[in-house]
Short mmCIF file of C-alpha atoms and ligand atoms in Angstrom, two decimals:
data_model
loop_
_atom_site.label_atom_id
_atom_site.label_comp_id
_atom_site.label_asym_id
_atom_site.label_seq_id
_atom_site.Cartn_x
_atom_site.Cartn_y
_atom_site.Cartn_z
CA UNK A 1 0.00 0.00 0.00
CA UNK A 2 1.13 3.54 -0.77
CA UNK A 3 0.29 6.41 1.56
CA UNK A 4 0.18 10.11 0.73
CA UNK A 5 1.12 12.51 3.51
CA UNK A 6 0.22 16.17 3.01
CA UNK A 7 1.98 19.09 4.62
CA UNK A 8 0.15 20.24 7.73
CA UNK A 9 0.00 23.07 10.23
CA UNK A 10 -1.54 23.18 13.67
CA UNK A 11 -1.55 19.58 14.91
CA UNK A 12 -3.82 19.85 17.93
CA UNK A 13 -5.50 17.42 20.30
CA UNK A 14 -5.03 14.50 22.65
CA UNK A 15 -4.19 11.01 21.49
CA UNK A 16 -3.64 7.58 22.98
CA UNK A 17 -1.03 5.48 21.31
CA UNK A 18 -0.89 1.66 21.23
CA UNK A 19 0.76 -0.48 23.88
CA UNK A 20 4.50 -0.77 24.38
CA UNK A 21 6.00 -3.37 22.04
CA UNK A 22 8.77 -4.50 24.40
CA UNK A 23 6.38 -4.93 27.33
CA UNK A 24 3.70 -6.67 25.23
CA UNK A 25 6.19 -9.28 23.97
CA UNK A 26 7.46 -9.90 27.47
CA UNK A 27 4.00 -10.24 29.01
CA UNK A 28 3.18 -13.12 26.62
CA UNK A 29 6.57 -14.82 26.91
CA UNK A 30 6.90 -14.58 30.68
CA UNK A 31 3.20 -15.33 31.19
CA UNK A 32 3.69 -18.54 29.18
CA UNK A 33 6.49 -19.81 31.43
CA UNK A 34 4.76 -18.66 34.63
CA UNK A 35 2.16 -20.72 36.51
CA UNK A 36 -1.45 -19.55 36.31
CA UNK A 37 -3.11 -16.85 34.25
CA UNK A 38 -1.55 -13.60 33.09
CA UNK A 39 -4.20 -11.06 32.14
CA UNK A 40 -2.81 -8.38 29.86
CA UNK A 41 -4.60 -5.09 29.15
CA UNK A 42 -3.50 -2.66 26.46
CA UNK A 43 -1.59 -5.36 24.55
CA UNK A 44 -0.04 -4.15 21.28
CA UNK A 45 -1.82 -6.04 18.49
CA UNK A 46 0.92 -5.14 15.97
CA UNK A 47 2.35 -7.90 13.79
CA UNK A 48 5.51 -8.39 15.90
CA UNK A 49 3.66 -9.13 19.13
CA UNK A 50 1.17 -11.35 17.27
CA UNK A 51 4.19 -13.35 16.08
CA UNK A 52 5.14 -13.91 19.72
CA UNK A 53 1.62 -15.13 20.51
CA UNK A 54 1.72 -17.50 17.50
CA UNK A 55 5.07 -18.96 18.63
CA UNK A 56 3.88 -19.66 22.19
CA UNK A 57 0.64 -21.22 20.92
CA UNK A 58 2.80 -23.62 18.90
CA UNK A 59 4.70 -24.37 22.11
CA UNK A 60 1.43 -25.58 23.66
CA UNK A 61 0.30 -22.45 25.50
CA UNK A 62 -3.37 -21.51 25.41
CA UNK A 63 -3.63 -17.75 24.72
CA UNK A 64 -6.97 -15.96 24.36
CA UNK A 65 -7.18 -12.57 22.65
CA UNK A 66 -10.08 -10.13 22.57
CA UNK A 67 -8.72 -6.96 20.98
CA UNK A 68 -6.13 -5.49 23.34
CA UNK A 69 -7.10 -7.88 26.16
CA UNK A 70 -5.01 -11.02 26.22
CA UNK A 71 -5.07 -13.91 28.68
CA UNK A 72 -2.12 -16.27 28.76
CA UNK A 73 -2.78 -19.60 30.51
CA UNK A 74 0.79 -20.16 31.67
CA UNK A 75 2.14 -23.64 32.32
CA UNK A 76 5.14 -22.85 34.48
CA UNK A 77 8.87 -23.07 33.85
CA UNK A 78 8.69 -26.67 32.66
CA UNK A 79 5.38 -26.54 30.79
CA UNK A 80 6.30 -25.89 27.14
CA UNK A 81 5.74 -28.65 24.57
CA UNK A 82 7.81 -29.46 21.47
CA UNK A 83 6.29 -27.61 18.49
CA UNK A 84 5.18 -29.68 15.50
CA UNK A 85 6.72 -27.25 13.00
CA UNK A 86 9.23 -24.40 12.80
CA UNK A 87 8.38 -21.27 14.80
CA UNK A 88 7.94 -18.16 12.61
CA UNK A 89 9.00 -14.91 14.31
CA UNK A 90 8.06 -12.80 11.27
CA UNK A 91 9.93 -9.47 11.41
CA UNK A 92 10.52 -9.55 15.17
CA UNK A 93 14.07 -9.38 16.52
CA UNK A 94 12.75 -9.29 20.08
CA UNK A 95 10.85 -12.55 19.57
CA UNK A 96 13.73 -14.53 18.07
CA UNK A 97 16.37 -13.31 20.51
CA UNK A 98 14.33 -13.63 23.70
CA UNK A 99 12.67 -16.94 22.85
CA UNK A 100 16.10 -18.45 22.09
CA UNK A 101 17.03 -18.00 25.75
CA UNK A 102 13.98 -20.02 26.78
CA UNK A 103 14.22 -22.69 24.06
CA UNK A 104 17.91 -23.37 24.73
CA UNK A 105 16.92 -24.91 28.07
CA UNK A 106 14.01 -27.16 27.02
CA UNK A 107 14.06 -30.94 26.69
CA UNK A 108 13.15 -30.73 22.96
CA UNK A 109 14.56 -29.30 19.73
CA UNK A 110 13.02 -26.65 17.52
CA UNK A 111 13.66 -24.38 14.54
CA UNK A 112 13.20 -20.59 14.53
CA UNK A 113 12.78 -18.69 11.28
CA UNK A 114 11.49 -15.30 10.14
CA UNK A 115 11.19 -12.94 7.20
CA UNK A 116 13.97 -11.72 4.87
CA UNK A 117 14.92 -8.90 7.28
CA UNK A 118 15.21 -11.25 10.27
CA UNK A 119 17.45 -13.60 8.27
CA UNK A 120 19.93 -10.71 7.84
CA UNK A 121 20.07 -9.65 11.50
CA UNK A 122 22.98 -10.77 13.68
CA UNK A 123 22.26 -13.69 16.01
CA UNK A 124 25.89 -14.29 17.06
CA UNK A 125 25.27 -11.85 19.89
CA UNK A 126 22.89 -14.34 21.54
CA UNK A 127 24.44 -17.56 20.25
CA UNK A 128 27.78 -16.72 21.92
CA UNK A 129 26.58 -16.16 25.51
CA UNK A 130 23.93 -18.88 25.31
CA UNK A 131 26.56 -21.35 24.04
CA UNK A 132 28.75 -20.46 27.02
CA UNK A 133 25.78 -21.51 29.16
CA UNK A 134 25.75 -24.89 27.38
CA UNK A 135 23.18 -24.14 24.67
CA UNK A 136 23.39 -25.94 21.33
CA UNK A 137 22.32 -23.56 18.54
CA UNK A 138 22.95 -24.15 14.83
CA UNK A 139 22.70 -21.17 12.54
CA UNK A 140 23.00 -20.33 8.84
CA UNK A 141 26.32 -18.78 7.74
CA UNK A 142 27.63 -18.82 11.30
CA UNK A 143 25.20 -16.40 12.82
CA UNK A 144 21.89 -15.86 11.04
CA UNK A 145 18.39 -17.32 11.17
CA UNK A 146 17.06 -19.94 10.66
CA UNK A 147 18.29 -21.20 14.01
CA UNK A 148 18.00 -24.81 15.11
CA UNK A 149 18.02 -25.07 18.87
CA UNK A 150 18.71 -28.41 20.54
CA UNK A 151 17.48 -28.08 24.12
CA UNK A 152 20.15 -28.72 26.78
CA UNK A 153 20.78 -28.44 30.50
CA UNK A 154 22.29 -24.98 31.10
CA UNK A 155 24.78 -23.61 33.57
CA UNK A 156 25.14 -20.06 34.92
CA UNK A 157 27.79 -17.73 33.45
CA UNK A 158 29.47 -14.43 34.15
CA UNK A 159 29.22 -12.39 30.97
CA UNK A 160 30.31 -8.92 29.93
CA UNK A 161 28.16 -7.80 27.02
CA UNK A 162 30.13 -6.27 24.11
CA UNK A 163 27.13 -4.12 23.03
CA UNK A 164 24.34 -2.53 25.05
CA UNK A 165 21.33 -4.60 24.01
CA UNK A 166 18.20 -5.33 26.00
CA UNK A 167 17.43 -8.22 23.69
CA UNK A 168 20.76 -9.92 24.43
CA UNK A 169 20.51 -9.19 28.16
CA UNK A 170 16.95 -10.56 28.22
CA UNK A 171 17.89 -13.69 26.29
CA UNK A 172 20.60 -14.48 28.86
CA UNK A 173 18.28 -13.65 31.77
CA UNK A 174 15.60 -16.00 30.40
CA UNK A 175 18.17 -18.78 30.03
CA UNK A 176 19.39 -18.05 33.56
CA UNK A 177 15.95 -19.00 34.94
CA UNK A 178 16.71 -22.59 33.91
CA UNK A 179 20.46 -22.63 34.64
CA UNK A 180 22.34 -24.10 37.55
CA UNK A 181 23.86 -21.29 39.68
CA UNK A 182 23.77 -17.48 39.69
CA UNK A 183 24.25 -15.73 36.34
CA UNK A 184 26.06 -12.38 36.31
CA UNK A 185 25.75 -9.94 33.39
CA UNK A 186 27.67 -6.70 32.93
CA UNK A 187 26.22 -4.09 30.58
CA UNK A 188 28.51 -1.51 28.97
CA UNK A 189 25.66 1.04 29.12
CA UNK A 190 22.21 0.55 30.67
CA UNK A 191 19.57 -0.74 28.26
CA UNK A 192 15.81 -1.01 28.81
CA UNK A 193 15.02 -3.03 31.95
CA UNK A 194 11.46 -4.26 31.31
CA UNK A 195 12.62 -7.88 31.58
CA UNK A 196 14.09 -7.39 35.04
CA UNK A 197 10.97 -5.52 36.24
CA UNK A 198 8.42 -8.00 34.89
CA UNK A 199 10.31 -11.19 35.77
CA UNK A 200 10.71 -9.97 39.34
CA UNK A 201 6.99 -9.08 39.41
CA UNK A 202 6.37 -12.74 38.48
CA UNK A 203 8.65 -13.94 41.30
CA UNK A 204 12.15 -14.11 39.80
CA UNK A 205 15.27 -13.13 41.73
CA UNK A 206 17.09 -10.56 39.57
CA UNK A 207 19.13 -7.72 41.02
CA UNK A 208 20.93 -4.80 39.43
CA UNK A 209 23.74 -3.10 41.27
CA UNK A 210 25.44 -0.36 39.24
CA UNK A 211 25.17 -2.16 35.91
CA UNK A 212 25.99 -5.63 37.30
CA UNK A 213 22.90 -7.78 36.95
CA UNK A 214 22.58 -11.05 38.84
CA UNK A 215 19.91 -13.71 38.40
CA UNK A 216 19.45 -16.62 40.76
CA UNK A 217 16.92 -19.26 39.62
CA UNK A 218 13.66 -19.74 41.53
CA UNK A 219 11.41 -22.84 41.61
CA UNK A 220 8.57 -21.21 39.66
CA UNK A 221 7.27 -17.92 38.25
CA UNK A 222 3.65 -16.94 38.91
CA UNK A 223 1.56 -14.99 36.38
CA UNK A 224 -0.16 -11.72 37.25
CA UNK A 225 -2.03 -8.79 35.77
CA UNK A 226 -0.18 -6.50 33.38
CA UNK A 227 -1.39 -3.13 32.12
CA UNK A 228 0.77 -2.23 29.14
CA UNK A 229 1.44 1.51 28.90
CA UNK A 230 1.58 3.32 25.55
CA UNK A 231 4.86 2.88 23.68
CA UNK A 232 7.17 5.90 23.96
CA UNK A 233 8.83 4.72 20.74
CA UNK A 234 5.46 5.22 18.99
CA UNK A 235 4.78 8.46 20.90
CA UNK A 236 8.11 9.75 19.56
CA UNK A 237 6.62 10.32 16.08
CA UNK A 238 4.00 12.62 17.59
CA UNK A 239 6.52 14.31 19.89
CA UNK A 240 8.72 15.13 16.89
CA UNK A 241 5.71 16.19 14.79
CA UNK A 242 4.41 18.43 17.58
CA UNK A 243 7.79 20.15 17.87
CA UNK A 244 8.35 20.83 14.16
CA UNK A 245 4.88 21.34 12.67
CA UNK A 246 4.01 25.03 13.15
CA UNK A 247 1.30 25.99 15.62
CA UNK A 248 0.96 22.53 17.23
CA UNK A 249 -0.04 21.46 20.73
CA UNK A 250 -0.47 17.75 21.41
CA UNK A 251 -1.04 15.69 24.54
CA UNK A 252 -0.09 12.03 24.28
CA UNK A 253 -1.83 10.09 27.03
CA UNK A 254 -0.71 7.11 29.08
CA UNK A 255 2.85 6.66 27.83
CA UNK A 256 5.47 4.43 29.50
CA UNK A 257 8.25 6.68 30.79
CA UNK A 258 10.69 4.15 32.21
CA UNK A 259 13.96 6.14 32.49
CA UNK A 260 15.73 3.58 30.28
CA UNK A 261 13.40 4.70 27.45
CA UNK A 262 13.06 8.49 27.80
CA UNK A 263 16.22 9.56 25.97
CA UNK A 264 14.11 11.13 23.21
CA UNK A 265 12.45 13.52 25.67
CA UNK A 266 15.81 14.44 27.22
CA UNK A 267 17.35 14.99 23.78
CA UNK A 268 14.54 17.26 22.57
CA UNK A 269 14.61 19.19 25.86
CA UNK A 270 18.34 19.74 25.41
CA UNK A 271 17.52 21.18 21.98
CA UNK A 272 15.11 23.67 23.55
CA UNK A 273 11.99 21.63 22.77
CA UNK A 274 8.82 22.36 24.69
CA UNK A 275 8.09 18.75 25.67
CA UNK A 276 7.09 17.77 29.17
CA UNK A 277 6.28 14.61 31.07
CA UNK A 278 3.17 15.33 33.16
CA UNK A 279 0.79 13.42 35.48
CA UNK A 280 3.41 10.79 36.34
CA UNK A 281 2.10 7.62 38.00
CA UNK A 282 3.09 3.96 38.27
CA UNK A 283 1.63 0.71 36.91
CA UNK A 284 3.05 -2.78 37.51
CA UNK A 285 6.44 -1.34 38.50
CA UNK A 286 6.64 0.75 35.30
CA UNK A 287 6.32 4.56 35.41
CA UNK A 288 3.54 5.97 33.21
CA UNK A 289 2.69 9.60 32.33
CA UNK A 290 1.20 11.94 29.74
CA UNK A 291 3.49 13.86 27.41
CA UNK A 292 2.69 17.42 26.34
CA UNK A 293 4.41 18.93 23.33
CA UNK A 294 4.24 22.34 21.62
CA UNK A 295 5.89 23.72 18.50
CA UNK A 296 9.42 24.83 19.39
CA UNK A 297 12.49 26.47 18.02
CA UNK A 298 15.10 23.69 18.20
CA UNK A 299 18.85 24.13 18.47
CA UNK A 300 21.34 21.44 17.40
CA UNK A 301 23.08 19.09 19.86
CA UNK A 302 25.60 16.26 19.78
CA UNK A 303 23.91 13.01 20.68
CA UNK A 304 26.35 10.40 22.03
CA UNK A 305 27.18 7.98 24.84
CA UNK A 306 24.72 6.60 27.36
CA UNK A 307 21.67 8.37 25.92
CA UNK A 308 21.91 6.32 22.70
CA UNK A 309 20.46 3.00 24.05
CA UNK A 310 17.76 5.07 25.81
CA UNK A 311 16.44 6.28 22.43
CA UNK A 312 17.86 3.84 19.87
CA UNK A 313 14.53 3.27 18.09
CA UNK A 314 13.73 6.98 18.05
CA UNK A 315 16.87 8.16 16.23
CA UNK A 316 15.26 8.00 12.73
CA UNK A 317 12.54 10.48 13.72
CA UNK A 318 15.00 12.47 15.82
CA UNK A 319 16.98 12.96 12.59
CA UNK A 320 13.89 14.41 10.90
CA UNK A 321 13.44 16.91 13.73
CA UNK A 322 17.15 17.79 13.62
CA UNK A 323 16.65 18.90 9.99
CA UNK A 324 14.55 21.76 11.41
CA UNK A 325 17.02 22.79 14.13
CA UNK A 326 19.37 25.72 14.13
CA UNK A 327 22.93 24.42 13.63
CA UNK A 328 24.37 21.00 12.86
CA UNK A 329 23.31 17.97 14.91
CA UNK A 330 25.75 15.07 15.25
CA UNK A 331 24.72 11.53 16.23
CA UNK A 332 27.59 9.31 17.44
CA UNK A 333 27.96 5.88 19.09
CA UNK A 334 24.87 4.63 17.23
CA UNK A 335 26.31 1.89 14.99
CA UNK A 336 23.55 -0.40 16.31
CA UNK A 337 21.22 1.46 13.93
CA UNK A 338 22.82 -0.51 11.11
CA UNK A 339 21.43 -3.84 12.39
CA UNK A 340 17.81 -2.91 13.00
CA UNK A 341 14.87 -3.85 10.72
CA UNK A 342 16.89 -1.99 8.07
CA UNK A 343 20.25 -0.22 8.20
CA UNK A 344 18.61 2.91 9.55
CA UNK A 345 21.62 5.18 8.97
CA UNK A 346 21.59 4.25 5.27
CA UNK A 347 17.84 4.03 4.74
CA UNK A 348 17.04 7.35 6.45
CA UNK A 349 19.77 9.14 4.54
CA UNK A 350 18.65 7.57 1.24
CA UNK A 351 14.94 8.28 1.68
CA UNK A 352 15.25 11.80 3.08
CA UNK A 353 17.64 12.45 0.19
CA UNK A 354 14.67 11.82 -2.13
CA UNK A 355 12.92 14.71 -0.36
CA UNK A 356 15.76 17.07 -1.21
CA UNK A 357 17.62 17.07 2.11
CA UNK A 358 21.06 15.73 2.99
CA UNK A 359 21.90 13.53 5.95
CA UNK A 360 25.57 12.65 6.03
CA UNK A 361 26.21 9.03 7.00
CA UNK A 362 29.10 8.28 9.36
CA UNK A 363 30.45 4.98 10.68
CA UNK A 364 28.56 5.31 13.95
CA UNK A 365 25.76 7.73 13.22
CA UNK A 366 24.95 10.78 11.12
CA UNK A 367 25.53 14.49 10.68
CA UNK A 368 22.40 16.53 10.10
CA UNK A 369 22.57 20.13 8.96
CA UNK A 370 19.63 22.09 10.31
CA UNK A 371 17.44 24.52 8.43
CA UNK A 372 17.00 22.30 5.34
CA UNK A 373 13.71 22.52 3.43
CA UNK A 374 11.89 19.25 2.80
CA UNK A 375 10.42 18.93 -0.71
CA UNK A 376 7.65 16.71 -1.98
CA UNK A 377 8.60 13.34 -3.41
CA UNK A 378 8.24 9.58 -3.22
CA UNK A 379 10.05 7.54 -0.57
CA UNK A 380 10.28 3.81 0.13
CA UNK A 381 9.79 2.33 3.62
CA UNK A 382 12.34 -0.49 3.09
CA UNK A 383 9.60 -2.47 4.89
CA UNK A 384 10.88 -0.86 8.10
CA UNK A 385 8.01 0.47 10.21
CA UNK A 386 10.06 3.21 11.84
CA UNK A 387 11.48 4.42 8.53
CA UNK A 388 7.91 4.67 7.15
CA UNK A 389 6.66 6.66 10.18
CA UNK A 390 9.74 8.92 10.23
CA UNK A 391 9.19 9.73 6.54
CA UNK A 392 5.54 10.49 7.31
CA UNK A 393 6.67 13.04 9.92
CA UNK A 394 9.03 14.56 7.34
CA UNK A 395 6.08 14.77 4.93
CA UNK A 396 4.14 16.91 7.42
CA UNK A 397 6.64 19.73 6.87
CA UNK A 398 7.20 19.14 3.15
CA UNK A 399 6.36 21.67 0.47
CA UNK A 400 3.71 19.40 -1.06
CA UNK A 401 2.58 15.79 -0.93
CA UNK A 402 4.91 12.95 0.10
CA UNK A 403 4.18 9.45 -1.17
CA UNK A 404 5.40 6.54 0.97
CA UNK A 405 5.54 3.20 -0.82
CA UNK A 406 5.05 -0.04 1.16
CA UNK A 407 3.67 2.18 3.89
CA UNK A 408 1.58 -0.53 5.58
CA UNK A 409 4.64 -1.94 7.39
CA UNK A 410 3.64 0.45 10.22
CA UNK A 411 1.43 -2.49 11.26
CA UNK A 412 4.51 -4.02 12.91
CA UNK A 413 4.33 -1.61 15.86
CA UNK A 414 1.57 0.97 15.22
CA UNK A 415 -1.36 -0.40 13.18
CA UNK A 416 -3.47 2.81 13.22
CA UNK A 417 -0.60 5.29 12.88
CA UNK A 418 -1.97 7.10 9.81
CA UNK A 419 -5.49 7.37 11.29
CA UNK A 420 -4.04 8.79 14.53
CA UNK A 421 -2.05 11.33 12.53
CA UNK A 422 -5.15 12.37 10.61
CA UNK A 423 -7.14 12.74 13.86
CA UNK A 424 -4.98 15.64 15.03
C1 LIG B 1 14.14 -4.14 22.29
C2 LIG B 1 15.45 -3.74 22.39
C3 LIG B 1 16.11 -2.90 21.39
C4 LIG B 1 15.12 -2.22 20.48
C5 LIG B 1 14.04 -3.14 20.00
C6 LIG B 1 13.27 -3.72 21.17
C7 LIG B 1 13.58 -5.01 23.34
O1 LIG B 1 16.96 -3.71 20.60
O2 LIG B 1 15.79 -1.65 19.37
O3 LIG B 1 13.13 -2.46 19.15
O4 LIG B 1 12.34 -5.17 23.40
O5 LIG B 1 14.35 -5.54 24.15
P1 LIG B 1 18.47 -4.10 21.05
O6 LIG B 1 18.40 -4.96 22.23
O7 LIG B 1 19.03 -4.82 19.86
O8 LIG B 1 19.14 -2.80 21.30
#
């Protein structure tokens, strides 16, 4: 499907955005290996999280869905059954990397596969630590899906992660639930900690002391109720739009504001953006708030270091906003962008280039000259949901219509993105 985005002024109103993708995946996975029912409200029904549900159904878990309400009838740590066929993770890196930690410890074998994008994403980063724990994982070309996992008895490890990745950390933590002994993980920079929060809520024994995470196995996990907050990574498109579209004032309701995820708000504030976290409250151990944003005059910054993992998925749309800032914005330490659903340094620079603006690619990020005028044109999503939505935000400040081809990939994380945009 193609989508036409017209230039706009005055985005005004309140919106609710869909549930957090990371938390939705985890609620289904952890609910499946916990005893009893896990009732999830506000579940993200995007394609990625539906892939996670499909995988756990094939592993013998009964999961009921009524819209955004999901009930997982968990079977406990030793309750999964051998699937009759390969598990298909679709486009979801979170599904394949986290589930591998669980499947490595089962008493059966299985195969994990996904779409063309998944088969190009690095799996060495989980195969290495899981193998140290005793896992037996075969991969294509020494590190890509499909993965064949032969279930084994695992042992605890001490592991220093070479890259900050919540998916890798979570994969090891899930394996640690089944391993003999206490697993210790050191993160170079803090990444999102939804796994630690939710597993502990279900009864696990995971501690974090200054970036050293320890996990000691428990007999069982017990399911509970989860209210999934709105995804700040989805809110980010509306935060950026509210800042750069003239005469805008938007309130985004019920957004997860876990400090490991709020880098985008901190970055825009540092640029002089009028964006504020208001009405802060807490739900299931996760902080939740509303976010208010008004059109602002932005000034360039250098984005680097520990803020990068706190906003890794938001950098494509951050780059669009930086095009409107005064001065030159530099993004460093963000080489991880190259191994997302697409190489987001290359795809953003290529597609925005088609709209008449230049983003200079660097080895670990990009250089974005502010004050560039976005022209009308046709861009391609590269089947990457965040590239499509970032281009849509660019289209809002274009000098005419912007056509996005293969625009329906937004269904991965934000099925009604275009409708929400039109509602403002
Ligand atoms: C995620 C972690 C991040 C993020 C992804 C979701 C998660 O990936 O980009 O969209 O749910 O743990 P990395 O762990 O590769 O940084």
